[in-house]
mmCIF file of C-alpha atoms and ligand atoms in Angstrom:
data_model
loop_
_atom_site.group_PDB
_atom_site.id
_atom_site.type_symbol
_atom_site.label_atom_id
_atom_site.label_comp_id
_atom_site.label_asym_id
_atom_site.label_seq_id
_atom_site.Cartn_x
_atom_site.Cartn_y
_atom_site.Cartn_z
ATOM 1 C CA ASN A 1 107.360 29.162 83.173
ATOM 2 C CA ARG A 2 110.347 27.852 81.296
ATOM 3 C CA ARG A 3 108.321 25.919 78.717
ATOM 4 C CA LEU A 4 106.453 29.017 77.612
ATOM 5 C CA THR A 5 109.663 31.004 77.278
ATOM 6 C CA ALA A 6 111.147 28.173 75.260
ATOM 7 C CA GLU A 7 108.079 27.982 73.046
ATOM 8 C CA LYS A 8 108.427 31.664 72.355
ATOM 9 C CA ALA A 9 112.063 31.158 71.429
ATOM 10 C CA LEU A 10 111.050 28.340 69.085
ATOM 11 C CA GLY A 11 108.242 30.404 67.593
ATOM 12 C CA HIS A 12 105.992 27.373 67.994
ATOM 13 C CA SER A 13 103.652 26.175 70.620
ATOM 14 C CA ILE A 14 104.185 22.647 71.734
ATOM 15 C CA VAL A 15 101.089 20.587 72.360
ATOM 16 C CA GLY A 16 101.243 17.857 74.948
ATOM 17 C CA ASP A 17 98.798 17.933 77.812
ATOM 18 C CA GLY A 18 98.103 14.217 77.909
ATOM 19 C CA PRO A 19 99.996 12.139 80.477
ATOM 20 C CA ALA A 20 102.549 10.632 78.041
ATOM 21 C CA MET A 21 103.671 13.927 76.555
ATOM 22 C CA ARG A 22 103.451 15.781 79.833
ATOM 23 C CA GLN A 23 105.820 13.325 81.421
ATOM 24 C CA LEU A 24 108.232 13.665 78.499
ATOM 25 C CA LEU A 25 108.111 17.471 78.617
ATOM 26 C CA GLU A 26 108.797 17.406 82.346
ATOM 27 C CA THR A 27 111.803 15.190 81.784
ATOM 28 C CA ILE A 28 113.073 17.607 79.132
ATOM 29 C CA SER A 29 112.745 20.533 81.524
ATOM 30 C CA ARG A 30 114.751 18.657 84.107
ATOM 31 C CA LEU A 31 117.496 17.565 81.692
ATOM 32 C CA ALA A 32 117.761 20.650 79.501
ATOM 33 C CA PRO A 33 119.821 22.837 81.853
ATOM 34 C CA LYS A 34 122.294 20.010 82.539
ATOM 35 C CA ASP A 35 125.148 19.541 80.124
ATOM 36 C CA ILE A 36 124.523 15.932 79.287
ATOM 37 C CA THR A 37 124.348 14.130 75.967
ATOM 38 C CA VAL A 38 120.839 12.972 75.153
ATOM 39 C CA LEU A 39 119.562 10.403 72.683
ATOM 40 C CA ILE A 40 116.038 10.992 71.409
ATOM 41 C CA ARG A 41 114.343 7.998 69.829
ATOM 42 C CA GLY A 42 110.987 7.756 68.148
ATOM 43 C CA GLU A 43 109.169 6.805 64.983
ATOM 44 C CA THR A 44 109.191 9.122 62.000
ATOM 45 C CA GLY A 45 107.317 12.376 62.505
ATOM 46 C CA THR A 46 106.827 12.010 66.268
ATOM 47 C CA GLY A 47 108.516 15.329 67.057
ATOM 48 C CA LYS A 48 112.121 14.357 67.797
ATOM 49 C CA GLU A 49 113.555 17.444 66.212
ATOM 50 C CA LEU A 50 111.107 19.673 68.023
ATOM 51 C CA ILE A 51 112.038 18.032 71.333
ATOM 52 C CA ALA A 52 115.739 18.513 70.534
ATOM 53 C CA SER A 53 115.139 22.219 69.852
ATOM 54 C CA LEU A 54 113.166 22.513 73.067
ATOM 55 C CA MET A 55 116.082 20.975 74.928
ATOM 56 C CA HIS A 56 118.324 23.738 73.556
ATOM 57 C CA ALA A 57 115.796 26.511 74.173
ATOM 58 C CA GLN A 58 115.471 25.493 77.834
ATOM 59 C CA SER A 59 119.219 25.247 78.411
ATOM 60 C CA HIS A 60 121.728 27.882 79.477
ATOM 61 C CA ARG A 61 123.012 27.647 75.894
ATOM 62 C CA ALA A 62 119.759 29.067 74.526
ATOM 63 C CA ALA A 63 121.335 32.352 73.471
ATOM 64 C CA ARG A 64 124.080 30.512 71.554
ATOM 65 C CA ALA A 65 123.914 28.549 68.325
ATOM 66 C CA LEU A 66 121.582 25.629 67.694
ATOM 67 C CA VAL A 67 123.107 23.725 64.793
ATOM 68 C CA ARG A 68 121.443 20.778 63.115
ATOM 69 C CA PHE A 69 123.306 18.159 61.146
ATOM 70 C CA ASN A 70 121.385 15.501 59.243
ATOM 71 C CA CYS A 71 123.639 12.458 59.141
ATOM 72 C CA ALA A 72 121.511 10.830 56.430
ATOM 73 C CA ALA A 73 121.677 13.754 54.017
ATOM 74 C CA ILE A 74 125.467 13.885 53.627
ATOM 75 C CA PRO A 75 127.381 11.226 51.667
ATOM 76 C CA GLY A 76 129.623 9.186 53.959
ATOM 77 C CA ASP A 77 132.950 10.472 52.706
ATOM 78 C CA LEU A 78 131.907 14.097 53.201
ATOM 79 C CA ALA A 79 130.357 13.681 56.636
ATOM 80 C CA GLU A 80 133.673 13.915 58.479
ATOM 81 C CA ALA A 81 134.678 17.204 56.846
ATOM 82 C CA GLU A 82 131.184 18.615 57.317
ATOM 83 C CA LEU A 83 131.150 17.768 61.010
ATOM 84 C CA PHE A 84 134.715 18.606 61.976
ATOM 85 C CA GLY A 85 135.758 21.015 59.235
ATOM 86 C CA HIS A 86 138.833 20.790 57.037
ATOM 87 C CA VAL A 87 141.994 22.708 56.246
ATOM 88 C CA ARG A 88 142.768 24.158 52.856
ATOM 89 C CA GLY A 89 143.894 21.467 50.422
ATOM 90 C CA ALA A 90 142.727 18.642 52.693
ATOM 91 C CA PHE A 91 141.207 16.912 49.678
ATOM 92 C CA THR A 92 140.440 17.595 46.027
ATOM 93 C CA GLY A 93 138.123 20.554 45.864
ATOM 94 C CA ALA A 94 139.015 21.869 49.330
ATOM 95 C CA SER A 95 140.330 25.143 47.953
ATOM 96 C CA GLN A 96 139.523 26.846 51.218
ATOM 97 C CA ALA A 97 139.559 25.912 54.870
ATOM 98 C CA ARG A 98 136.112 25.452 56.351
ATOM 99 C CA ARG A 99 134.772 25.268 59.859
ATOM 100 C CA GLY A 100 132.613 22.278 60.549
ATOM 101 C CA PHE A 101 129.290 21.983 62.300
ATOM 102 C CA PHE A 102 130.978 21.237 65.642
ATOM 103 C CA ALA A 103 132.910 24.514 65.519
ATOM 104 C CA GLN A 104 129.788 26.396 64.475
ATOM 105 C CA ALA A 105 127.942 24.986 67.457
ATOM 106 C CA ASP A 106 130.677 26.030 69.913
ATOM 107 C CA GLY A 107 129.017 27.229 73.106
ATOM 108 C CA GLY A 108 125.680 25.936 71.881
ATOM 109 C CA THR A 109 123.942 22.715 70.908
ATOM 110 C CA LEU A 110 124.564 20.358 68.004
ATOM 111 C CA VAL A 111 121.617 18.203 66.995
ATOM 112 C CA LEU A 112 122.763 15.094 65.164
ATOM 113 C CA ASP A 113 119.695 13.952 63.312
ATOM 114 C CA GLU A 114 119.385 10.371 62.066
ATOM 115 C CA ILE A 115 122.549 9.449 63.953
ATOM 116 C CA GLY A 116 122.055 5.802 62.969
ATOM 117 C CA GLU A 117 123.124 6.702 59.421
ATOM 118 C CA LEU A 118 126.512 8.081 60.442
ATOM 119 C CA PRO A 119 129.294 6.055 58.745
ATOM 120 C CA LEU A 120 131.346 3.883 61.118
ATOM 121 C CA PRO A 121 134.687 5.718 60.606
ATOM 122 C CA VAL A 122 133.036 9.036 61.452
ATOM 123 C CA GLN A 123 131.473 7.446 64.519
ATOM 124 C CA ALA A 124 134.971 6.919 65.918
ATOM 125 C CA LYS A 125 135.754 10.620 65.538
ATOM 126 C CA LEU A 126 132.471 11.581 67.081
ATOM 127 C CA LEU A 127 133.167 9.412 70.093
ATOM 128 C CA ARG A 128 136.445 11.214 70.589
ATOM 129 C CA ALA A 129 134.786 14.608 70.246
ATOM 130 C CA LEU A 130 132.248 13.634 72.895
ATOM 131 C CA GLN A 131 134.777 12.114 75.263
ATOM 132 C CA GLU A 132 137.599 14.632 74.986
ATOM 133 C CA GLY A 133 135.720 17.732 73.835
ATOM 134 C CA GLU A 134 138.260 17.876 71.015
ATOM 135 C CA ILE A 135 137.882 17.883 67.276
ATOM 136 C CA GLN A 136 140.424 17.441 64.518
ATOM 137 C CA PRO A 137 139.569 19.105 61.209
ATOM 138 C CA VAL A 138 140.347 16.909 58.198
ATOM 139 C CA GLY A 139 143.972 17.452 57.203
ATOM 140 C CA ALA A 140 144.812 19.429 60.338
ATOM 141 C CA GLY A 141 147.840 18.518 62.422
ATOM 142 C CA LYS A 142 146.368 19.608 65.696
ATOM 143 C CA VAL A 143 143.139 19.341 67.583
ATOM 144 C CA GLU A 144 140.782 22.124 68.672
ATOM 145 C CA ARG A 145 138.776 22.339 71.859
ATOM 146 C CA VAL A 146 135.056 22.820 71.519
ATOM 147 C CA ASP A 147 132.265 23.230 74.032
ATOM 148 C CA VAL A 148 129.244 21.603 72.438
ATOM 149 C CA ARG A 149 126.236 19.849 73.858
ATOM 150 C CA VAL A 150 125.164 17.017 71.575
ATOM 151 C CA VAL A 151 121.579 15.852 71.201
ATOM 152 C CA ALA A 152 121.220 12.880 68.859
ATOM 153 C CA CYS A 153 117.992 11.737 67.206
ATOM 154 C CA THR A 154 117.135 8.452 65.556
ATOM 155 C CA ASN A 155 114.154 6.436 64.426
ATOM 156 C CA ARG A 156 116.189 3.246 64.602
ATOM 157 C CA ASP A 157 116.637 0.821 67.433
ATOM 158 C CA LEU A 158 120.255 1.833 68.056
ATOM 159 C CA ALA A 159 120.852 -0.838 70.675
ATOM 160 C CA GLU A 160 119.926 -3.435 68.066
ATOM 161 C CA GLU A 161 122.083 -1.668 65.450
ATOM 162 C CA ALA A 162 124.998 -1.808 67.884
ATOM 163 C CA ARG A 163 124.424 -5.507 68.559
ATOM 164 C CA ALA A 164 124.401 -6.148 64.801
ATOM 165 C CA GLY A 165 127.693 -4.289 64.392
ATOM 166 C CA ARG A 166 126.209 -1.478 62.318
ATOM 167 C CA PHE A 167 126.735 1.088 65.036
ATOM 168 C CA ARG A 168 129.676 1.423 67.412
ATOM 169 C CA GLU A 169 128.729 0.033 70.766
ATOM 170 C CA ASP A 170 130.942 2.440 72.720
ATOM 171 C CA LEU A 171 129.391 5.407 70.927
ATOM 172 C CA TYR A 172 125.931 4.025 71.575
ATOM 173 C CA TYR A 173 126.581 3.863 75.322
ATOM 174 C CA ARG A 174 128.122 7.324 75.280
ATOM 175 C CA LEU A 175 125.074 8.768 73.500
ATOM 176 C CA ALA A 176 122.431 6.844 75.371
ATOM 177 C CA VAL A 177 123.477 8.094 78.818
ATOM 178 C CA VAL A 178 120.016 9.577 78.690
ATOM 179 C CA ASP A 179 117.674 7.758 76.343
ATOM 180 C CA LEU A 180 114.365 9.482 75.679
ATOM 181 C CA VAL A 181 111.539 7.997 73.664
ATOM 182 C CA VAL A 182 108.992 10.233 71.953
ATOM 183 C CA PRO A 183 105.797 8.168 71.849
ATOM 184 C CA PRO A 184 104.032 7.479 68.548
ATOM 185 C CA LEU A 185 100.882 9.550 68.091
ATOM 186 C CA ARG A 186 98.621 6.475 68.436
ATOM 187 C CA GLU A 187 99.903 6.210 72.012
ATOM 188 C CA HIS A 188 98.846 9.744 72.909
ATOM 189 C CA ARG A 189 95.662 10.147 70.912
ATOM 190 C CA GLU A 190 94.298 12.362 73.675
ATOM 191 C CA ASP A 191 96.520 15.139 72.271
ATOM 192 C CA ILE A 192 95.109 14.851 68.728
ATOM 193 C CA PRO A 193 92.292 17.418 69.069
ATOM 194 C CA ALA A 194 94.627 20.040 70.549
ATOM 195 C CA LEU A 195 97.275 19.287 67.917
ATOM 196 C CA ALA A 196 94.730 19.475 65.099
ATOM 197 C CA ALA A 197 93.328 22.741 66.456
ATOM 198 C CA GLU A 198 96.819 24.215 66.726
ATOM 199 C CA PHE A 199 97.700 23.169 63.161
ATOM 200 C CA ALA A 200 94.357 24.445 61.846
ATOM 201 C CA ARG A 201 95.018 27.807 63.482
ATOM 202 C CA ARG A 202 98.580 27.898 62.151
ATOM 203 C CA TYR A 203 97.657 27.012 58.552
ATOM 204 C CA ALA A 204 94.575 29.236 58.473
ATOM 205 C CA GLU A 205 96.855 32.093 59.453
ATOM 206 C CA ARG A 206 99.449 31.098 56.889
ATOM 207 C CA PHE A 207 96.843 30.906 54.125
ATOM 208 C CA GLY A 208 95.277 34.208 55.224
ATOM 209 C CA MET A 209 91.952 32.584 56.137
ATOM 210 C CA GLN A 210 89.761 33.828 58.929
ATOM 211 C CA ASP A 211 87.461 31.920 61.188
ATOM 212 C CA VAL A 212 88.411 28.342 60.385
ATOM 213 C CA ARG A 213 86.747 25.946 62.825
ATOM 214 C CA PHE A 214 86.648 22.146 62.930
ATOM 215 C CA GLN A 215 83.390 20.453 63.886
ATOM 216 C CA PRO A 216 83.572 18.018 66.820
ATOM 217 C CA GLU A 217 82.934 15.015 64.494
ATOM 218 C CA LEU A 218 86.026 15.975 62.539
ATOM 219 C CA PHE A 219 88.152 15.963 65.695
ATOM 220 C CA ASP A 220 86.629 12.591 66.604
ATOM 221 C CA SER A 221 87.543 11.073 63.243
ATOM 222 C CA LEU A 222 91.054 12.424 63.355
ATOM 223 C CA GLN A 223 91.428 10.970 66.814
ATOM 224 C CA ARG A 224 90.435 7.492 65.650
ATOM 225 C CA LEU A 225 92.974 7.226 62.840
ATOM 226 C CA GLU A 226 96.187 5.281 63.127
ATOM 227 C CA TRP A 227 98.686 7.952 61.917
ATOM 228 C CA PRO A 228 101.697 5.827 60.950
ATOM 229 C CA GLY A 229 103.456 9.078 60.012
ATOM 230 C CA ASN A 230 102.615 10.484 63.454
ATOM 231 C CA VAL A 231 102.377 14.219 64.211
ATOM 232 C CA ARG A 232 103.836 15.251 60.869
ATOM 233 C CA GLN A 233 101.200 13.235 59.020
ATOM 234 C CA LEU A 234 98.463 14.803 61.138
ATOM 235 C CA GLU A 235 99.925 18.244 60.473
ATOM 236 C CA ASN A 236 99.953 17.601 56.716
ATOM 237 C CA ALA A 237 96.395 16.252 56.768
ATOM 238 C CA VAL A 238 95.157 19.327 58.639
ATOM 239 C CA ALA A 239 97.049 21.612 56.266
ATOM 240 C CA ARG A 240 95.322 19.874 53.347
ATOM 241 C CA ILE A 241 91.894 20.109 54.953
ATOM 242 C CA VAL A 242 92.347 23.816 55.646
ATOM 243 C CA ALA A 243 93.787 24.499 52.191
ATOM 244 C CA LEU A 244 90.898 22.744 50.428
ATOM 245 C CA SER A 245 88.204 24.361 52.565
ATOM 246 C CA THR A 246 86.453 27.630 51.946
ATOM 247 C CA GLY A 247 86.741 28.598 55.603
ATOM 248 C CA GLY A 248 84.151 28.630 58.350
ATOM 249 C CA GLU A 249 83.005 25.376 59.947
ATOM 250 C CA ILE A 250 84.751 22.345 58.563
ATOM 251 C CA GLY A 251 83.073 18.983 58.914
ATOM 252 C CA LEU A 252 83.587 15.406 57.875
ATOM 253 C CA GLU A 253 83.030 15.938 54.123
ATOM 254 C CA ALA A 254 86.151 18.083 53.945
ATOM 255 C CA PHE A 255 88.034 15.413 55.721
ATOM 256 C CA ALA A 256 86.877 12.633 53.397
ATOM 257 C CA ALA A 257 87.972 14.682 50.411
ATOM 258 C CA ALA A 258 91.330 15.628 51.840
ATOM 259 C CA SER A 259 92.384 12.611 53.819
ATOM 260 C CA ALA A 260 94.896 10.047 52.786
ATOM 261 C CA ALA A 261 95.356 8.484 56.183
ATOM 262 C CA PRO A 262 94.013 4.937 56.263
ATOM 263 C CA ALA A 263 91.442 4.388 59.000
ATOM 264 C CA ALA A 264 92.540 2.292 61.951
ATOM 265 C CA ASP A 265 89.694 -0.134 61.345
ATOM 266 C CA ALA A 266 89.616 0.089 57.539
ATOM 267 C CA ASP A 267 89.639 -3.667 57.110
ATOM 268 C CA ALA A 268 86.897 -4.316 59.627
ATOM 269 C CA GLU A 269 84.596 -1.848 57.910
ATOM 270 C CA ALA A 270 85.149 -2.939 54.312
ATOM 271 C CA PRO A 271 81.787 -3.266 52.525
ATOM 272 C CA PRO A 272 80.754 -6.560 50.882
ATOM 273 C CA GLU A 273 82.609 -7.609 47.762
ATOM 274 C CA GLY A 274 81.436 -6.136 44.494
ATOM 275 C CA THR A 275 81.353 -2.511 45.584
ATOM 276 C CA LEU A 276 84.410 -0.330 45.716
ATOM 277 C CA SER A 277 85.683 -1.018 49.198
ATOM 278 C CA LEU A 278 86.821 1.651 51.600
ATOM 279 C CA ARG A 279 90.297 0.226 51.201
ATOM 280 C CA GLU A 280 90.147 0.696 47.416
ATOM 281 C CA GLN A 281 88.814 4.222 47.758
ATOM 282 C CA LEU A 282 91.543 5.088 50.203
ATOM 283 C CA ASP A 283 94.127 3.546 47.883
ATOM 284 C CA ALA A 284 92.861 5.743 45.060
ATOM 285 C CA VAL A 285 93.133 8.857 47.220
ATOM 286 C CA GLU A 286 96.571 7.820 48.436
ATOM 287 C CA ARG A 287 97.753 7.100 44.921
ATOM 288 C CA SER A 288 96.697 10.469 43.577
ATOM 289 C CA LEU A 289 98.174 12.250 46.585
ATOM 290 C CA ILE A 290 101.506 10.520 46.147
ATOM 291 C CA ARG A 291 101.542 11.286 42.457
ATOM 292 C CA ARG A 292 100.837 14.970 43.034
ATOM 293 C CA THR A 293 103.344 15.253 45.859
ATOM 294 C CA MET A 294 106.026 13.502 43.812
ATOM 295 C CA ALA A 295 105.404 15.979 41.007
ATOM 296 C CA ALA A 296 105.440 18.946 43.385
ATOM 297 C CA ALA A 297 108.701 17.714 44.887
ATOM 298 C CA GLY A 298 110.248 17.487 41.436
ATOM 299 C CA GLY A 299 110.553 13.720 41.714
ATOM 300 C CA ASN A 300 112.699 13.947 44.854
ATOM 301 C CA GLN A 301 111.682 10.941 46.964
ATOM 302 C CA SER A 302 113.094 12.187 50.254
ATOM 303 C CA GLU A 303 111.331 15.513 49.880
ATOM 304 C CA ALA A 304 108.065 13.882 48.814
ATOM 305 C CA ALA A 305 108.297 11.469 51.759
ATOM 306 C CA ARG A 306 108.835 14.391 54.107
ATOM 307 C CA ARG A 307 105.829 16.267 52.780
ATOM 308 C CA LEU A 308 103.641 13.190 53.051
ATOM 309 C CA GLY A 309 104.818 12.371 56.534
ATOM 310 C CA LEU A 310 106.130 9.008 55.424
ATOM 311 C CA SER A 311 109.530 7.444 55.838
ATOM 312 C CA ARG A 312 111.400 7.207 52.563
ATOM 313 C CA GLY A 313 111.126 3.424 52.817
ATOM 314 C CA SER A 314 107.358 3.418 53.058
ATOM 315 C CA LEU A 315 107.089 5.914 50.209
ATOM 316 C CA ILE A 316 109.177 3.634 48.013
ATOM 317 C CA GLU A 317 106.987 0.701 49.025
ATOM 318 C CA ARG A 318 103.909 2.638 47.938
ATOM 319 C CA LEU A 319 105.536 3.771 44.703
ATOM 320 C CA LYS A 320 106.126 0.105 43.926
ATOM 321 C CA LYS A 321 102.572 -0.781 44.855
ATOM 322 C CA TYR A 322 101.043 1.904 42.642
ATOM 323 C CA GLY A 323 103.361 1.364 39.721
ATOM 324 C CA PRO A 324 105.856 3.737 38.146
ATOM 325 C CA MET A 325 104.888 7.370 38.306
ATOM 326 C CA VAL A 326 106.779 9.855 36.270
ATOM 327 C CA ALA A 327 107.413 13.102 38.126
ATOM 328 C CA ARG A 328 107.962 16.375 36.363
HETATM 329 N N1 ATP B 401 103.956 18.138 70.426
HETATM 330 C C1 ATP B 401 103.924 18.861 69.297
HETATM 331 N N2 ATP B 401 103.272 20.044 69.263
HETATM 332 C C2 ATP B 401 103.235 20.772 68.123
HETATM 333 N N3 ATP B 401 103.815 20.401 66.983
HETATM 334 C C3 ATP B 401 104.480 19.230 66.944
HETATM 335 C C4 ATP B 401 104.563 18.391 68.103
HETATM 336 N N4 ATP B 401 105.289 17.291 67.778
HETATM 337 C C5 ATP B 401 105.632 17.436 66.489
HETATM 338 N N5 ATP B 401 105.169 18.598 65.975
HETATM 339 C C6 ATP B 401 105.326 19.066 64.581
HETATM 340 O O1 ATP B 401 105.303 17.917 63.753
HETATM 341 C C7 ATP B 401 106.256 18.025 62.709
HETATM 342 C C8 ATP B 401 107.226 16.858 62.780
HETATM 343 O O2 ATP B 401 108.043 16.982 63.924
HETATM 344 P P1 ATP B 401 109.632 16.689 63.847
HETATM 345 O O3 ATP B 401 110.211 17.174 62.584
HETATM 346 O O4 ATP B 401 110.213 17.180 65.126
HETATM 347 O O5 ATP B 401 109.589 15.084 63.840
HETATM 348 P P2 ATP B 401 110.786 14.041 63.741
HETATM 349 O O6 ATP B 401 110.522 13.015 64.779
HETATM 350 O O7 ATP B 401 112.094 14.751 63.783
HETATM 351 O O8 ATP B 401 110.529 13.407 62.312
HETATM 352 P P3 ATP B 401 111.562 12.539 61.402
HETATM 353 O O9 ATP B 401 111.744 11.216 62.070
HETATM 354 O O10 ATP B 401 110.845 12.375 60.106
HETATM 355 O O11 ATP B 401 112.829 13.326 61.287
HETATM 356 C C9 ATP B 401 106.928 19.374 62.880
HETATM 357 O O12 ATP B 401 106.304 20.317 62.046
HETATM 358 C C10 ATP B 401 106.693 19.698 64.344
HETATM 359 O O13 ATP B 401 106.684 21.091 64.570
HETATM 360 MG MG1 MG B 402 113.631 14.837 62.298
#
């Protein structure tokens, strides 16, 4: 079974027995061995990167490099040199020639994460690399041939970005030859118990705890939540529950203490005015969690957002809502 072999290669088991995920995983198995560019779309934390790695692990390139480039993490003017490399003296500070990510991925797979953030001038170069299989290091007079399979990920609506002129249309069509969508967790809730169990097992092992078990009511509650931060948010919530527990059977109390995920029907269940509403209690939990995570991340918003399973935008929104918080 190719999926199991791939999971072993990834060092991770991939949960997805419900119909939505099963269909996606089947599609991956069919596409992986074929050298075709794939665009993976999905909300934050849905598992795009995992799917991209699975694509590599199931391909004939599996024994070669899997290189990941985060287009959002590199300032625009450096992205070109990072991707395609540069010669010595190509720009101030380029005291040595450097191979880029494309060259490093030669024979293997290059995952371009958050492709929607790639600056327009670099998009033109990328298009050429995809079409001709050629790259030109910054400052180099000649081109180099590379054999790289590109898998691009985005949480944006790239078609819309292209229509609005923020993304090259020709590159969009070149990337979206195969356009896969990883469903948000709320659209495959049937996988939540298995995901939670897998994460509980993983974190119990990591924390050196034996015999950690979730009670059925806990699985039920997790399954009912909305999870705007998708699988990553669920993973973080389970990690918190396990970390705060003393082991053994874990029930709803642990969840109430550890959870920061707003209930799907929070508004509907708000108690009469005058008492502290569920909403307010959840806000208090959320606020303290954000403050602690911001501190733990040394005030780095992107890192804090990642740990919380939020997009950076929604973290910033919450920081505004809860007032300034000084991180140390
Ligand atoms: N089906 C799954 N089975 C097991 N773990 C999963 C699954 N989907 C996602 N995960 C885990 O959830 C976390 C988030 O996944 P990943 O980083 O791939 O999401 P992403 O879509 O790339 O997020 P972002 O948009 O923030 O970059 C990872 O730790 C990943 O291993
Ligand atoms: Mg990602």
